[in-house]
C-alpha cells in the first residue's frame, strides 16, 4: 500500500514538473525609467499595453555624445525586487554592446539604427524600438520564479555615475 502511494506521489510530482517545463514562465515588461543622464543619452522609451496580455517597449533612444570604453556600464539590482543569481561584471560601453551582439544577436535586431558590431566609439545617432516584447528566451528558465524583477543599468565616467535607467519585469506562469 505504501509503495502504491509513493508511486502516485512521484507521478503527481513528475506531472507538475512537466507542466512547469512545458508552459514555462513569461516575462512581461512593467515599466522603464531613466533616472539620470538625459544630456548624454535620452531614453525616450515607455512600456505600453499592446493587447490584453502583452506589454511592449516603444520609443526612441537619442545618443547625444560619442562614447568609448571609458564609459563603464554596471548592472545591479534593488533589494525590494528579485535578483537573478548571475554576476555581470562592469564593462566598457563598446565591450557591453559587443557582448550583446555576441550573446543575443536576434535581440539586437529589435533596435532600428543601432550601433554596428565592434563599432567604437559609438556614434551620435537616433535609434528606435517599435512595439517589442521582452525576449523571455534570453533568461535561463531554471533561475526565474514568479514575481517582480528589476534590472538597473548604470554608466560611469571617471568613477562618477552619469547615466542610470531601470526596467521592471513581471514573471508569471505562461
PDB file of C-alpha atoms in Angstrom:
ATOM      1  CA  UNK A   1       0.000   0.000   0.000  1.00  0.00           C
ATOM      2  CA  UNK A   2       2.806   2.424   0.937  1.00  0.00           C
ATOM      3  CA  UNK A   3       4.577   1.555  -2.305  1.00  0.00           C
ATOM      4  CA  UNK A   4       1.448   2.432  -4.347  1.00  0.00           C
ATOM      5  CA  UNK A   5       1.088   5.776  -2.537  1.00  0.00           C
ATOM      6  CA  UNK A   6       4.764   6.540  -3.147  1.00  0.00           C
ATOM      7  CA  UNK A   7       4.370   5.754  -6.865  1.00  0.00           C
ATOM      8  CA  UNK A   8       1.323   8.055  -7.079  1.00  0.00           C
ATOM      9  CA  UNK A   9       3.161  10.879  -5.266  1.00  0.00           C
ATOM     10  CA  UNK A  10       6.162  10.557  -7.594  1.00  0.00           C
ATOM     11  CA  UNK A  11       3.834  10.520 -10.622  1.00  0.00           C
ATOM     12  CA  UNK A  12       1.991  13.677  -9.449  1.00  0.00           C
ATOM     13  CA  UNK A  13       5.290  15.472  -8.791  1.00  0.00           C
ATOM     14  CA  UNK A  14       6.536  14.466 -12.252  1.00  0.00           C
ATOM     15  CA  UNK A  15       3.332  15.805 -13.845  1.00  0.00           C
ATOM     16  CA  UNK A  16       3.672  19.096 -12.003  1.00  0.00           C
ATOM     17  CA  UNK A  17       7.294  19.409 -13.117  1.00  0.00           C
ATOM     18  CA  UNK A  18       6.386  18.611 -16.726  1.00  0.00           C
ATOM     19  CA  UNK A  19       3.589  21.171 -16.618  1.00  0.00           C
ATOM     20  CA  UNK A  20       6.039  23.809 -15.402  1.00  0.00           C
ATOM     21  CA  UNK A  21       8.588  22.846 -18.065  1.00  0.00           C
ATOM     22  CA  UNK A  22       6.141  22.748 -20.977  1.00  0.00           C
ATOM     23  CA  UNK A  23       4.415  26.034 -20.219  1.00  0.00           C
ATOM     24  CA  UNK A  24       7.286  27.864 -18.531  1.00  0.00           C
ATOM     25  CA  UNK A  25       7.485  31.422 -17.323  1.00  0.00           C
ATOM     26  CA  UNK A  26       6.550  34.543 -19.257  1.00  0.00           C
ATOM     27  CA  UNK A  27       8.332  37.830 -18.556  1.00  0.00           C
ATOM     28  CA  UNK A  28       6.197  40.907 -19.149  1.00  0.00           C
ATOM     29  CA  UNK A  29       7.560  44.441 -19.038  1.00  0.00           C
ATOM     30  CA  UNK A  30       6.006  46.563 -16.314  1.00  0.00           C
ATOM     31  CA  UNK A  31       7.955  49.819 -16.567  1.00  0.00           C
ATOM     32  CA  UNK A  32      11.044  51.525 -17.955  1.00  0.00           C
ATOM     33  CA  UNK A  33      12.543  54.609 -16.332  1.00  0.00           C
ATOM     34  CA  UNK A  34      15.628  56.709 -16.980  1.00  0.00           C
ATOM     35  CA  UNK A  35      16.721  58.481 -13.803  1.00  0.00           C
ATOM     36  CA  UNK A  36      19.977  60.144 -14.843  1.00  0.00           C
ATOM     37  CA  UNK A  37      21.950  61.170 -17.925  1.00  0.00           C
ATOM     38  CA  UNK A  38      19.393  62.621 -20.307  1.00  0.00           C
ATOM     39  CA  UNK A  39      22.095  65.012 -21.565  1.00  0.00           C
ATOM     40  CA  UNK A  40      24.305  62.064 -22.633  1.00  0.00           C
ATOM     41  CA  UNK A  41      21.606  59.697 -23.920  1.00  0.00           C
ATOM     42  CA  UNK A  42      17.863  60.292 -23.787  1.00  0.00           C
ATOM     43  CA  UNK A  43      15.992  57.000 -23.488  1.00  0.00           C
ATOM     44  CA  UNK A  44      12.520  58.146 -24.504  1.00  0.00           C
ATOM     45  CA  UNK A  45      11.023  54.671 -24.085  1.00  0.00           C
ATOM     46  CA  UNK A  46       7.799  53.558 -22.494  1.00  0.00           C
ATOM     47  CA  UNK A  47       6.037  50.315 -21.748  1.00  0.00           C
ATOM     48  CA  UNK A  48       2.515  50.122 -23.099  1.00  0.00           C
ATOM     49  CA  UNK A  49      -0.190  47.512 -23.447  1.00  0.00           C
ATOM     50  CA  UNK A  50      -0.197  46.060 -26.950  1.00  0.00           C
ATOM     51  CA  UNK A  51      -3.247  43.903 -26.312  1.00  0.00           C
ATOM     52  CA  UNK A  52      -4.889  42.381 -23.228  1.00  0.00           C
ATOM     53  CA  UNK A  53      -1.993  40.032 -22.476  1.00  0.00           C
ATOM     54  CA  UNK A  54       1.079  41.686 -23.959  1.00  0.00           C
ATOM     55  CA  UNK A  55       3.161  44.688 -22.926  1.00  0.00           C
ATOM     56  CA  UNK A  56       5.686  46.128 -25.357  1.00  0.00           C
ATOM     57  CA  UNK A  57       8.515  48.655 -25.294  1.00  0.00           C
ATOM     58  CA  UNK A  58       8.149  51.530 -27.701  1.00  0.00           C
ATOM     59  CA  UNK A  59      10.081  54.751 -28.269  1.00  0.00           C
ATOM     60  CA  UNK A  60      13.296  56.450 -29.285  1.00  0.00           C
ATOM     61  CA  UNK A  61      16.866  56.438 -27.997  1.00  0.00           C
ATOM     62  CA  UNK A  62      18.765  59.667 -28.669  1.00  0.00           C
ATOM     63  CA  UNK A  63      22.565  59.394 -28.288  1.00  0.00           C
ATOM     64  CA  UNK A  64      23.851  62.973 -27.827  1.00  0.00           C
ATOM     65  CA  UNK A  65      27.603  62.239 -27.456  1.00  0.00           C
ATOM     66  CA  UNK A  66      30.065  59.736 -28.863  1.00  0.00           C
ATOM     67  CA  UNK A  67      31.029  57.191 -26.221  1.00  0.00           C
ATOM     68  CA  UNK A  68      34.091  54.975 -25.848  1.00  0.00           C
ATOM     69  CA  UNK A  69      35.131  52.218 -23.456  1.00  0.00           C
ATOM     70  CA  UNK A  70      35.984  54.977 -20.948  1.00  0.00           C
ATOM     71  CA  UNK A  71      32.245  54.903 -20.216  1.00  0.00           C
ATOM     72  CA  UNK A  72      31.666  51.899 -17.955  1.00  0.00           C
ATOM     73  CA  UNK A  73      28.367  50.013 -17.636  1.00  0.00           C
ATOM     74  CA  UNK A  74      27.405  48.352 -14.350  1.00  0.00           C
ATOM     75  CA  UNK A  75      24.343  46.120 -13.972  1.00  0.00           C
ATOM     76  CA  UNK A  76      22.862  45.979 -10.450  1.00  0.00           C
ATOM     77  CA  UNK A  77      19.657  45.170  -8.571  1.00  0.00           C
ATOM     78  CA  UNK A  78      17.449  46.661  -5.870  1.00  0.00           C
ATOM     79  CA  UNK A  79      16.560  45.000  -2.555  1.00  0.00           C
ATOM     80  CA  UNK A  80      12.768  45.137  -2.964  1.00  0.00           C
ATOM     81  CA  UNK A  81      12.852  43.060  -6.144  1.00  0.00           C
ATOM     82  CA  UNK A  82      14.042  39.563  -7.047  1.00  0.00           C
ATOM     83  CA  UNK A  83      17.631  39.209  -8.192  1.00  0.00           C
ATOM     84  CA  UNK A  84      18.979  36.706 -10.650  1.00  0.00           C
ATOM     85  CA  UNK A  85      21.912  34.735  -9.268  1.00  0.00           C
ATOM     86  CA  UNK A  86      24.061  35.860 -12.178  1.00  0.00           C
ATOM     87  CA  UNK A  87      27.018  38.173 -11.686  1.00  0.00           C
ATOM     88  CA  UNK A  88      27.554  40.527 -14.582  1.00  0.00           C
ATOM     89  CA  UNK A  89      30.849  42.436 -14.488  1.00  0.00           C
ATOM     90  CA  UNK A  90      31.374  46.119 -15.137  1.00  0.00           C
ATOM     91  CA  UNK A  91      32.321  46.662 -18.792  1.00  0.00           C
ATOM     92  CA  UNK A  92      33.188  49.481 -21.167  1.00  0.00           C
ATOM     93  CA  UNK A  93      30.220  50.597 -23.277  1.00  0.00           C
ATOM     94  CA  UNK A  94      31.772  49.281 -26.522  1.00  0.00           C
ATOM     95  CA  UNK A  95      32.535  45.910 -24.890  1.00  0.00           C
ATOM     96  CA  UNK A  96      28.992  45.881 -23.472  1.00  0.00           C
ATOM     97  CA  UNK A  97      27.458  46.346 -26.946  1.00  0.00           C
ATOM     98  CA  UNK A  98      29.834  43.750 -28.467  1.00  0.00           C
ATOM     99  CA  UNK A  99      28.799  41.301 -25.729  1.00  0.00           C
ATOM    100  CA  UNK A 100      25.146  41.883 -26.622  1.00  0.00           C
ATOM    101  CA  UNK A 101      25.887  41.163 -30.309  1.00  0.00           C
ATOM    102  CA  UNK A 102      27.884  38.055 -29.409  1.00  0.00           C
ATOM    103  CA  UNK A 103      25.324  36.556 -26.993  1.00  0.00           C
ATOM    104  CA  UNK A 104      22.000  37.999 -28.199  1.00  0.00           C
ATOM    105  CA  UNK A 105      22.242  38.693 -31.962  1.00  0.00           C
ATOM    106  CA  UNK A 106      18.499  38.197 -32.588  1.00  0.00           C
ATOM    107  CA  UNK A 107      17.579  40.638 -29.841  1.00  0.00           C
ATOM    108  CA  UNK A 108      19.922  43.308 -31.216  1.00  0.00           C
ATOM    109  CA  UNK A 109      17.732  43.428 -34.341  1.00  0.00           C
ATOM    110  CA  UNK A 110      14.952  44.832 -32.118  1.00  0.00           C
ATOM    111  CA  UNK A 111      16.715  48.224 -32.242  1.00  0.00           C
ATOM    112  CA  UNK A 112      16.453  50.085 -35.550  1.00  0.00           C
ATOM    113  CA  UNK A 113      19.554  52.154 -36.441  1.00  0.00           C
ATOM    114  CA  UNK A 114      21.507  50.595 -33.555  1.00  0.00           C
ATOM    115  CA  UNK A 115      25.305  50.539 -33.357  1.00  0.00           C
ATOM    116  CA  UNK A 116      27.156  48.130 -35.624  1.00  0.00           C
ATOM    117  CA  UNK A 117      29.065  45.159 -34.260  1.00  0.00           C
ATOM    118  CA  UNK A 118      32.519  46.259 -32.970  1.00  0.00           C
ATOM    119  CA  UNK A 119      31.706  49.950 -33.522  1.00  0.00           C
ATOM    120  CA  UNK A 120      33.804  52.041 -31.149  1.00  0.00           C
ATOM    121  CA  UNK A 121      33.370  54.839 -30.349  1.00  0.00           C
ATOM    122  CA  UNK A 122      29.588  54.626 -30.509  1.00  0.00           C
ATOM    123  CA  UNK A 123      28.432  57.418 -32.817  1.00  0.00           C
ATOM    124  CA  UNK A 124      25.799  60.080 -32.200  1.00  0.00           C
ATOM    125  CA  UNK A 125      22.510  58.716 -33.544  1.00  0.00           C
ATOM    126  CA  UNK A 126      18.798  58.236 -33.009  1.00  0.00           C
ATOM    127  CA  UNK A 127      17.662  54.642 -32.506  1.00  0.00           C
ATOM    128  CA  UNK A 128      14.113  53.296 -32.490  1.00  0.00           C
ATOM    129  CA  UNK A 129      12.285  50.495 -30.698  1.00  0.00           C
ATOM    130  CA  UNK A 130       8.881  49.722 -32.220  1.00  0.00           C
ATOM    131  CA  UNK A 131       6.471  47.646 -30.116  1.00  0.00           C
ATOM    132  CA  UNK A 132       8.926  44.980 -28.936  1.00  0.00           C
ATOM    133  CA  UNK A 133       8.090  42.376 -26.280  1.00  0.00           C
ATOM    134  CA  UNK A 134      10.703  41.421 -23.712  1.00  0.00           C
ATOM    135  CA  UNK A 135      12.589  38.408 -25.145  1.00  0.00           C
ATOM    136  CA  UNK A 136      11.829  35.864 -22.396  1.00  0.00           C
ATOM    137  CA  UNK A 137      14.128  33.293 -24.027  1.00  0.00           C
ATOM    138  CA  UNK A 138      17.288  35.212 -23.044  1.00  0.00           C
ATOM    139  CA  UNK A 139      16.795  34.440 -19.335  1.00  0.00           C
ATOM    140  CA  UNK A 140      17.565  30.847 -18.247  1.00  0.00           C
ATOM    141  CA  UNK A 141      14.258  29.193 -17.250  1.00  0.00           C
ATOM    142  CA  UNK A 142      15.824  27.385 -14.306  1.00  0.00           C
ATOM    143  CA  UNK A 143      16.539  30.566 -12.355  1.00  0.00           C
ATOM    144  CA  UNK A 144      13.345  32.561 -12.906  1.00  0.00           C
ATOM    145  CA  UNK A 145      10.488  32.362 -10.429  1.00  0.00           C
ATOM    146  CA  UNK A 146       7.227  34.306 -10.332  1.00  0.00           C
ATOM    147  CA  UNK A 147       7.370  37.878  -9.053  1.00  0.00           C
ATOM    148  CA  UNK A 148       8.776  41.283  -9.939  1.00  0.00           C
ATOM    149  CA  UNK A 149      12.305  41.571 -11.313  1.00  0.00           C
ATOM    150  CA  UNK A 150      14.266  44.773 -11.709  1.00  0.00           C
ATOM    151  CA  UNK A 151      17.332  45.386 -13.853  1.00  0.00           C
ATOM    152  CA  UNK A 152      19.330  48.509 -13.043  1.00  0.00           C
ATOM    153  CA  UNK A 153      21.881  49.719 -15.565  1.00  0.00           C
ATOM    154  CA  UNK A 154      24.312  52.436 -14.541  1.00  0.00           C
ATOM    155  CA  UNK A 155      27.012  54.098 -16.612  1.00  0.00           C
ATOM    156  CA  UNK A 156      30.111  55.682 -15.057  1.00  0.00           C
ATOM    157  CA  UNK A 157      32.779  58.012 -16.399  1.00  0.00           C
ATOM    158  CA  UNK A 158      35.905  58.530 -14.265  1.00  0.00           C
ATOM    159  CA  UNK A 159      34.117  56.884 -11.334  1.00  0.00           C
ATOM    160  CA  UNK A 160      31.136  59.264 -11.459  1.00  0.00           C
ATOM    161  CA  UNK A 161      27.664  57.952 -12.307  1.00  0.00           C
ATOM    162  CA  UNK A 162      26.464  59.760 -15.429  1.00  0.00           C
ATOM    163  CA  UNK A 163      23.585  57.613 -16.724  1.00  0.00           C
ATOM    164  CA  UNK A 164      21.084  55.361 -14.992  1.00  0.00           C
ATOM    165  CA  UNK A 165      17.945  53.516 -16.055  1.00  0.00           C
ATOM    166  CA  UNK A 166      15.901  50.548 -14.907  1.00  0.00           C
ATOM    167  CA  UNK A 167      13.489  48.031 -16.336  1.00  0.00           C
ATOM    168  CA  UNK A 168      10.903  46.243 -14.186  1.00  0.00           C
ATOM    169  CA  UNK A 169       9.632  42.849 -15.380  1.00  0.00           C
ATOM    170  CA  UNK A 170       6.866  40.639 -14.035  1.00  0.00           C
ATOM    171  CA  UNK A 171       7.356  36.871 -14.217  1.00  0.00           C
ATOM    172  CA  UNK A 172       4.174  34.786 -14.386  1.00  0.00           C
ATOM    173  CA  UNK A 173       3.259  31.255 -15.393  1.00  0.00           C
ATOM    174  CA  UNK A 174       2.754  31.159 -19.137  1.00  0.00           C
TER     175      UNK A 174
END
